[in-house]
């Protein structure tokens, strides 16, 4: 039976990316060695990193003066590296969910943290809009897509201080104006690669402004100076990321990814809104195109486990909502084909007919 992979992360990757990476794992560039057993300093591997960096810059239209890094530690380590490198006195954070809160917690160890607004009181079902960012903040931190709650900032904000964004779960799903940010980071395990590599886009001249000592491995400058090769980088995930970047380019770039994401999300939200058995949980204007969250309508609440079984029997994988919110979450990342979204919609319609 065909599986439809709605996992929230690690998650679906383009088939070609998996096949090309599998081939390189067996034989990297005809060298007779596996990608897993070559040195990251091998002369054949440097071009992989160079091309991945170049494609990042090309696809996201990154201006001059920014570096692209491939690191370890996940987005969670960035929660601490960001304030270590950028927070001198005060930073502003928008609290839109668990990940934003975790980022804020780390920042508190380095200086004053202003929570400009929060939607915690409504279990993060919307993104706050009315708030003021203190003009003297070193940066304003946002989480552009809230993977757990299915809310998304689908456009770059206009604020009076430089922004820093966790884009773990929506990078490469729309064009972004990188010049508004001094740092953009994320775990790669949604739209880019298997887990194990963290991408960081950093504005070079925003560094060097904090007075504290920054441990070598936590200092972005270390990784800029060594081209992400200060220590052994995650070779296999970087190789897979390159294949995904090539795939995105071949498909038509981030504008095309955005068109597809919008089309898929519109299809599924239309069914959630039409079908009497389901209700969307996120505020309509903030609905995520990447993580589509819904629950059973109150009168059908007791059928949640039945629908899960029904959908699983029809090949749906990973649609269980995050343990902290329950219900369902269909993650529709870049590699998710429209056909899989349609298969889930068919499932919801068949289930409705039975009740
Ligand atoms: C928006 C967001 N930020 C941060 C994280 C944490 O990422 P990592 O597991 O790479 O530390 C996740 C993981 O799902 C996420 O969705």
Short mmCIF file of C-alpha atoms and ligand atoms in Angstrom, two decimals:
data_model
loop_
_atom_site.label_atom_id
_atom_site.label_comp_id
_atom_site.label_asym_id
_atom_site.label_seq_id
_atom_site.Cartn_x
_atom_site.Cartn_y
_atom_site.Cartn_z
CA UNK A 1 0.00 0.00 0.00
CA UNK A 2 1.26 3.50 -0.82
CA UNK A 3 2.23 5.44 2.29
CA UNK A 4 1.44 9.14 2.54
CA UNK A 5 4.07 10.65 4.82
CA UNK A 6 2.63 13.53 6.88
CA UNK A 7 5.34 13.32 9.57
CA UNK A 8 6.17 16.65 11.25
CA UNK A 9 9.93 16.09 11.26
CA UNK A 10 12.07 14.34 10.36
CA UNK A 11 9.75 14.22 7.41
CA UNK A 12 9.17 13.58 3.75
CA UNK A 13 12.01 14.35 1.33
CA UNK A 14 11.91 14.21 -2.47
CA UNK A 15 12.36 10.63 -3.70
CA UNK A 16 15.27 11.72 -5.94
CA UNK A 17 17.08 13.16 -2.93
CA UNK A 18 16.82 9.88 -1.06
CA UNK A 19 17.92 7.87 -4.09
CA UNK A 20 20.88 10.11 -4.92
CA UNK A 21 22.01 10.09 -1.30
CA UNK A 22 21.60 6.31 -1.13
CA UNK A 23 23.81 5.95 -4.22
CA UNK A 24 26.48 8.19 -2.70
CA UNK A 25 26.33 6.17 0.49
CA UNK A 26 27.21 3.11 -1.56
CA UNK A 27 29.73 4.82 -3.82
CA UNK A 28 30.57 8.51 -3.56
CA UNK A 29 31.40 10.03 -6.96
CA UNK A 30 32.72 6.75 -8.32
CA UNK A 31 35.48 6.76 -5.69
CA UNK A 32 34.75 3.23 -4.55
CA UNK A 33 34.20 4.64 -1.05
CA UNK A 34 30.99 5.41 0.78
CA UNK A 35 29.98 9.00 1.56
CA UNK A 36 30.00 7.75 5.15
CA UNK A 37 33.68 6.80 5.05
CA UNK A 38 35.32 9.79 3.37
CA UNK A 39 37.00 12.69 5.12
CA UNK A 40 35.06 15.93 5.27
CA UNK A 41 38.32 17.44 4.03
CA UNK A 42 38.46 15.13 1.00
CA UNK A 43 38.85 17.20 -2.15
CA UNK A 44 35.59 15.78 -3.52
CA UNK A 45 33.58 16.90 -0.50
CA UNK A 46 34.48 20.60 -0.45
CA UNK A 47 32.55 21.16 -3.72
CA UNK A 48 29.45 19.69 -2.01
CA UNK A 49 29.60 22.33 0.73
CA UNK A 50 30.48 25.09 -1.74
CA UNK A 51 27.56 24.25 -4.03
CA UNK A 52 25.14 23.94 -1.09
CA UNK A 53 26.18 27.41 0.15
CA UNK A 54 25.92 28.87 -3.37
CA UNK A 55 22.44 27.38 -3.89
CA UNK A 56 21.27 28.67 -0.49
CA UNK A 57 22.35 32.15 -1.55
CA UNK A 58 20.83 31.85 -5.01
CA UNK A 59 17.48 30.34 -4.01
CA UNK A 60 16.89 32.71 -1.09
CA UNK A 61 18.37 35.70 -2.89
CA UNK A 62 20.75 36.31 0.04
CA UNK A 63 22.47 39.70 -0.25
CA UNK A 64 26.25 40.23 -0.09
CA UNK A 65 27.69 40.28 3.42
CA UNK A 66 25.92 37.16 4.73
CA UNK A 67 27.40 33.72 5.46
CA UNK A 68 25.66 30.36 5.25
CA UNK A 69 26.76 27.78 7.81
CA UNK A 70 26.08 24.07 8.29
CA UNK A 71 26.45 23.14 11.93
CA UNK A 72 25.49 20.48 14.46
CA UNK A 73 23.30 20.78 17.54
CA UNK A 74 19.90 21.39 15.95
CA UNK A 75 17.78 24.50 16.17
CA UNK A 76 17.82 23.95 19.93
CA UNK A 77 21.52 24.84 20.15
CA UNK A 78 20.80 28.00 18.16
CA UNK A 79 18.41 29.06 20.94
CA UNK A 80 21.56 29.56 23.00
CA UNK A 81 24.04 30.54 20.26
CA UNK A 82 21.83 33.41 19.11
CA UNK A 83 21.90 35.33 22.42
CA UNK A 84 25.52 34.32 23.04
CA UNK A 85 26.49 36.07 19.79
CA UNK A 86 23.97 38.90 19.52
CA UNK A 87 22.49 39.82 22.91
CA UNK A 88 24.44 42.54 24.68
CA UNK A 89 21.74 44.24 26.78
CA UNK A 90 18.20 43.59 25.68
CA UNK A 91 16.37 41.35 23.21
CA UNK A 92 12.71 41.13 22.20
CA UNK A 93 10.90 37.84 21.61
CA UNK A 94 7.47 37.02 20.19
CA UNK A 95 6.05 34.07 22.11
CA UNK A 96 4.13 31.97 19.57
CA UNK A 97 4.70 28.50 20.96
CA UNK A 98 6.89 25.96 22.68
CA UNK A 99 9.90 26.58 20.42
CA UNK A 100 9.70 30.35 20.84
CA UNK A 101 9.48 29.85 24.60
CA UNK A 102 12.52 27.60 24.62
CA UNK A 103 14.45 30.21 22.62
CA UNK A 104 13.41 32.88 25.11
CA UNK A 105 14.45 30.78 28.10
CA UNK A 106 18.02 30.51 26.82
CA UNK A 107 18.24 34.24 26.06
CA UNK A 108 17.39 35.09 29.67
CA UNK A 109 20.81 33.82 30.70
CA UNK A 110 22.47 36.58 28.66
CA UNK A 111 20.52 39.78 29.23
CA UNK A 112 17.12 41.38 29.53
CA UNK A 113 14.44 39.61 27.52
CA UNK A 114 11.22 41.39 26.63
CA UNK A 115 8.33 39.16 25.65
CA UNK A 116 6.53 41.63 23.36
CA UNK A 117 3.40 39.49 23.08
CA UNK A 118 2.21 35.94 23.63
CA UNK A 119 -0.68 33.75 22.54
CA UNK A 120 -0.04 31.21 25.33
CA UNK A 121 -3.45 31.98 26.87
CA UNK A 122 -5.17 30.42 23.84
CA UNK A 123 -2.76 27.47 23.46
CA UNK A 124 -1.00 29.41 20.71
CA UNK A 125 -3.84 29.19 18.19
CA UNK A 126 -2.95 32.57 16.70
CA UNK A 127 0.00 34.90 16.17
CA UNK A 128 -0.21 38.15 18.18
CA UNK A 129 -0.34 41.27 16.00
CA UNK A 130 -0.56 44.29 18.31
CA UNK A 131 2.70 44.85 20.08
CA UNK A 132 5.61 47.25 20.17
CA UNK A 133 9.19 46.13 19.81
CA UNK A 134 11.47 48.22 22.04
CA UNK A 135 13.61 50.40 19.77
CA UNK A 136 16.70 49.69 21.88
CA UNK A 137 16.46 45.89 21.55
CA UNK A 138 19.55 44.24 20.03
CA UNK A 139 17.21 42.06 17.97
CA UNK A 140 13.64 40.84 17.66
CA UNK A 141 13.28 37.04 17.61
CA UNK A 142 10.40 35.29 15.83
CA UNK A 143 9.47 31.71 14.97
CA UNK A 144 8.08 31.97 11.46
CA UNK A 145 6.25 28.64 11.53
CA UNK A 146 4.94 27.08 14.71
CA UNK A 147 5.21 23.40 13.89
CA UNK A 148 3.15 22.19 16.85
CA UNK A 149 0.20 24.61 16.62
CA UNK A 150 -0.01 25.10 12.87
CA UNK A 151 0.37 28.88 12.76
CA UNK A 152 2.68 30.71 10.39
CA UNK A 153 3.97 34.18 9.65
CA UNK A 154 3.66 34.01 5.89
CA UNK A 155 5.26 37.39 5.22
CA UNK A 156 8.32 39.14 6.59
CA UNK A 157 7.41 41.59 9.34
CA UNK A 158 8.29 45.27 9.34
CA UNK A 159 9.94 46.20 12.62
CA UNK A 160 12.37 48.86 13.72
CA UNK A 161 15.12 46.49 14.91
CA UNK A 162 17.00 43.68 13.13
CA UNK A 163 15.16 40.38 13.18
CA UNK A 164 16.33 36.87 14.00
CA UNK A 165 14.14 33.99 12.91
CA UNK A 166 13.80 30.31 13.64
CA UNK A 167 12.69 29.03 10.23
CA UNK A 168 13.10 25.33 11.01
CA UNK A 169 9.77 24.30 9.54
CA UNK A 170 9.14 26.72 6.68
CA UNK A 171 12.52 27.54 5.16
CA UNK A 172 12.42 27.35 1.34
CA UNK A 173 8.61 27.43 1.31
CA UNK A 174 8.42 31.10 0.28
CA UNK A 175 10.70 33.95 -0.80
CA UNK A 176 12.12 35.90 2.14
CA UNK A 177 13.67 39.33 2.40
CA UNK A 178 16.89 38.22 4.08
CA UNK A 179 18.06 41.83 4.47
CA UNK A 180 15.53 42.26 7.30
CA UNK A 181 17.30 39.60 9.37
CA UNK A 182 20.71 39.40 10.99
CA UNK A 183 20.30 35.67 11.52
CA UNK A 184 18.01 32.93 10.23
CA UNK A 185 18.43 29.39 11.50
CA UNK A 186 16.76 26.02 11.69
CA UNK A 187 17.08 22.29 11.99
CA UNK A 188 17.16 20.90 8.45
CA UNK A 189 14.91 17.93 9.11
CA UNK A 190 11.74 19.31 7.55
CA UNK A 191 12.21 20.99 4.18
CA UNK A 192 15.88 20.27 3.59
CA UNK A 193 17.56 17.11 4.78
CA UNK A 194 17.53 14.26 7.26
CA UNK A 195 18.20 15.33 10.85
CA UNK A 196 21.75 16.10 11.92
CA UNK A 197 22.51 19.40 10.25
CA UNK A 198 21.49 22.92 11.27
CA UNK A 199 21.52 25.75 8.75
CA UNK A 200 22.43 29.27 9.84
CA UNK A 201 22.36 32.40 7.68
CA UNK A 202 24.23 35.15 9.47
CA UNK A 203 24.96 38.77 8.65
CA UNK A 204 28.71 39.12 9.02
CA UNK A 205 28.86 42.68 10.29
CA UNK A 206 26.24 42.03 12.99
CA UNK A 207 28.81 39.88 14.79
CA UNK A 208 31.54 41.02 17.17
CA UNK A 209 29.31 43.46 19.05
CA UNK A 210 28.93 41.63 22.35
CA UNK A 211 31.46 42.11 25.09
CA UNK A 212 31.42 38.58 26.56
CA UNK A 213 33.79 35.74 25.72
CA UNK A 214 32.07 33.31 23.35
CA UNK A 215 33.31 29.71 23.54
CA UNK A 216 34.96 28.74 20.26
CA UNK A 217 32.37 26.22 19.07
CA UNK A 218 29.49 28.55 19.96
CA UNK A 219 30.96 31.52 18.15
CA UNK A 220 29.49 32.01 14.66
CA UNK A 221 32.75 33.70 13.63
CA UNK A 222 34.63 30.42 14.16
CA UNK A 223 32.40 28.68 11.65
CA UNK A 224 32.47 31.55 9.17
CA UNK A 225 36.27 31.60 9.29
CA UNK A 226 36.50 27.86 8.74
CA UNK A 227 33.71 27.49 6.15
CA UNK A 228 31.71 25.20 8.47
CA UNK A 229 34.79 22.94 8.77
CA UNK A 230 36.12 23.93 12.20
CA UNK A 231 35.26 20.44 13.33
CA UNK A 232 33.75 17.48 11.48
CA UNK A 233 30.44 18.60 10.00
CA UNK A 234 27.51 16.23 9.38
CA UNK A 235 28.70 14.99 5.99
CA UNK A 236 25.73 12.81 4.97
CA UNK A 237 22.97 15.33 5.87
CA UNK A 238 24.90 18.11 4.09
CA UNK A 239 25.11 15.95 0.98
CA UNK A 240 21.35 15.27 1.17
CA UNK A 241 20.69 18.99 1.69
CA UNK A 242 22.58 19.73 -1.52
CA UNK A 243 20.38 17.25 -3.41
CA UNK A 244 17.25 18.96 -2.00
CA UNK A 245 18.55 22.40 -2.97
CA UNK A 246 19.18 21.15 -6.52
CA UNK A 247 15.67 19.69 -6.54
CA UNK A 248 14.10 22.99 -5.39
CA UNK A 249 15.98 24.84 -8.12
CA UNK A 250 14.91 22.34 -10.79
CA UNK A 251 11.28 22.60 -9.68
CA UNK A 252 11.30 26.39 -10.13
CA UNK A 253 12.67 27.74 -6.84
CA UNK A 254 11.00 29.08 -3.72
CA UNK A 255 8.23 30.91 -5.58
CA UNK A 256 7.11 27.60 -7.03
CA UNK A 257 7.43 25.96 -3.58
CA UNK A 258 5.15 28.71 -2.24
CA UNK A 259 2.63 28.19 -5.05
CA UNK A 260 2.49 24.46 -4.34
CA UNK A 261 2.32 24.94 -0.58
CA UNK A 262 -0.58 27.36 -0.95
CA UNK A 263 -2.41 25.04 -3.32
CA UNK A 264 -2.03 22.01 -1.03
CA UNK A 265 -2.94 23.93 2.13
CA UNK A 266 -5.98 25.53 0.47
CA UNK A 267 -7.21 22.08 -0.58
CA UNK A 268 -6.93 20.60 2.88
CA UNK A 269 -8.29 23.60 4.79
CA UNK A 270 -11.25 23.74 2.41
CA UNK A 271 -12.08 20.14 3.34
CA UNK A 272 -11.61 20.78 7.07
CA UNK A 273 -14.00 23.74 6.80
CA UNK A 274 -16.53 21.83 4.69
CA UNK A 275 -16.55 18.49 6.51
CA UNK A 276 -18.94 18.47 9.49
CA UNK A 277 -16.74 16.05 11.42
CA UNK A 278 -13.57 18.20 11.62
CA UNK A 279 -12.56 21.65 12.84
CA UNK A 280 -9.33 23.57 12.23
CA UNK A 281 -7.55 24.74 15.38
CA UNK A 282 -5.52 27.74 14.15
CA UNK A 283 -6.95 31.23 13.54
CA UNK A 284 -7.80 31.40 9.85
CA UNK A 285 -5.51 34.33 9.02
CA UNK A 286 -2.54 32.61 10.68
CA UNK A 287 -3.04 29.10 9.29
CA UNK A 288 0.23 27.37 8.45
CA UNK A 289 0.81 25.96 4.98
CA UNK A 290 3.34 23.53 6.42
CA UNK A 291 1.53 22.01 9.43
CA UNK A 292 -2.21 21.73 9.14
CA UNK A 293 -3.81 21.08 12.53
CA UNK A 294 -7.39 19.96 13.12
CA UNK A 295 -9.52 18.11 15.64
CA UNK A 296 -12.83 16.23 15.57
CA UNK A 297 -15.88 18.51 15.86
CA UNK A 298 -17.22 18.36 19.47
CA UNK A 299 -20.18 16.10 18.54
CA UNK A 300 -17.80 13.54 16.98
CA UNK A 301 -15.05 13.78 19.62
CA UNK A 302 -15.37 10.11 20.59
CA UNK A 303 -14.54 9.09 16.99
CA UNK A 304 -10.97 10.43 17.09
CA UNK A 305 -9.35 7.03 17.55
CA UNK A 306 -11.65 5.55 14.88
CA UNK A 307 -10.60 8.15 12.32
CA UNK A 308 -6.95 7.59 13.17
CA UNK A 309 -7.36 3.85 12.56
CA UNK A 310 -9.39 4.48 9.37
CA UNK A 311 -6.74 6.83 7.96
CA UNK A 312 -3.84 4.60 8.99
CA UNK A 313 -5.44 1.67 7.19
CA UNK A 314 -5.51 3.81 4.05
CA UNK A 315 -1.80 4.62 4.19
CA UNK A 316 -1.76 7.92 6.10
CA UNK A 317 1.36 8.20 8.26
CA UNK A 318 2.18 10.73 10.98
CA UNK A 319 -1.15 12.56 11.21
CA UNK A 320 -1.40 12.38 14.99
CA UNK A 321 -1.28 15.87 16.51
CA UNK A 322 1.60 16.81 18.80
CA UNK A 323 1.15 15.26 22.24
CA UNK A 324 0.66 18.71 23.79
CA UNK A 325 -2.36 19.61 21.59
CA UNK A 326 -3.89 16.28 20.47
CA UNK A 327 -6.12 15.87 17.41
CA UNK A 328 -4.47 15.69 14.02
CA UNK A 329 -1.61 17.40 12.24
CA UNK A 330 -0.93 16.88 8.55
CA UNK A 331 2.49 18.26 7.73
CA UNK A 332 2.66 19.21 4.07
CA UNK A 333 6.29 20.15 3.49
CA UNK A 334 7.77 20.94 0.08
CA UNK A 335 8.27 17.32 -0.92
CA UNK A 336 4.67 16.33 -0.14
CA UNK A 337 2.85 15.61 -3.42
CA UNK A 338 -0.62 17.02 -4.03
CA UNK A 339 -1.81 13.44 -4.52
CA UNK A 340 -1.08 12.61 -0.88
CA UNK A 341 -3.07 15.61 0.30
CA UNK A 342 -5.91 14.47 -1.96
CA UNK A 343 -5.67 10.96 -0.47
CA UNK A 344 -6.14 12.42 3.02
CA UNK A 345 -9.10 14.49 1.82
CA UNK A 346 -10.65 11.36 0.26
CA UNK A 347 -10.20 9.61 3.59
CA UNK A 348 -11.98 12.42 5.45
CA UNK A 349 -14.86 12.36 2.96
CA UNK A 350 -15.26 8.57 3.11
CA UNK A 351 -15.25 8.72 6.91
CA UNK A 352 -17.91 11.41 6.86
CA UNK A 353 -20.14 9.25 4.63
CA UNK A 354 -19.96 6.43 7.17
CA UNK A 355 -21.34 8.60 9.97
C1 LIG B 1 10.06 25.62 14.80
C2 LIG B 1 11.02 24.67 15.45
N1 LIG B 1 12.08 25.16 16.13
C3 LIG B 1 12.96 24.35 16.74
C4 LIG B 1 12.82 22.98 16.70
C5 LIG B 1 13.85 22.13 17.40
O1 LIG B 1 14.71 21.65 16.45
P1 LIG B 1 15.88 20.62 16.78
O2 LIG B 1 15.24 19.33 17.11
O3 LIG B 1 16.66 20.60 15.48
O4 LIG B 1 16.67 21.17 17.91
C6 LIG B 1 11.76 22.42 16.00
C7 LIG B 1 11.60 20.95 15.95
O5 LIG B 1 10.62 20.41 15.52
C8 LIG B 1 10.82 23.29 15.37
O6 LIG B 1 9.77 22.80 14.70
#
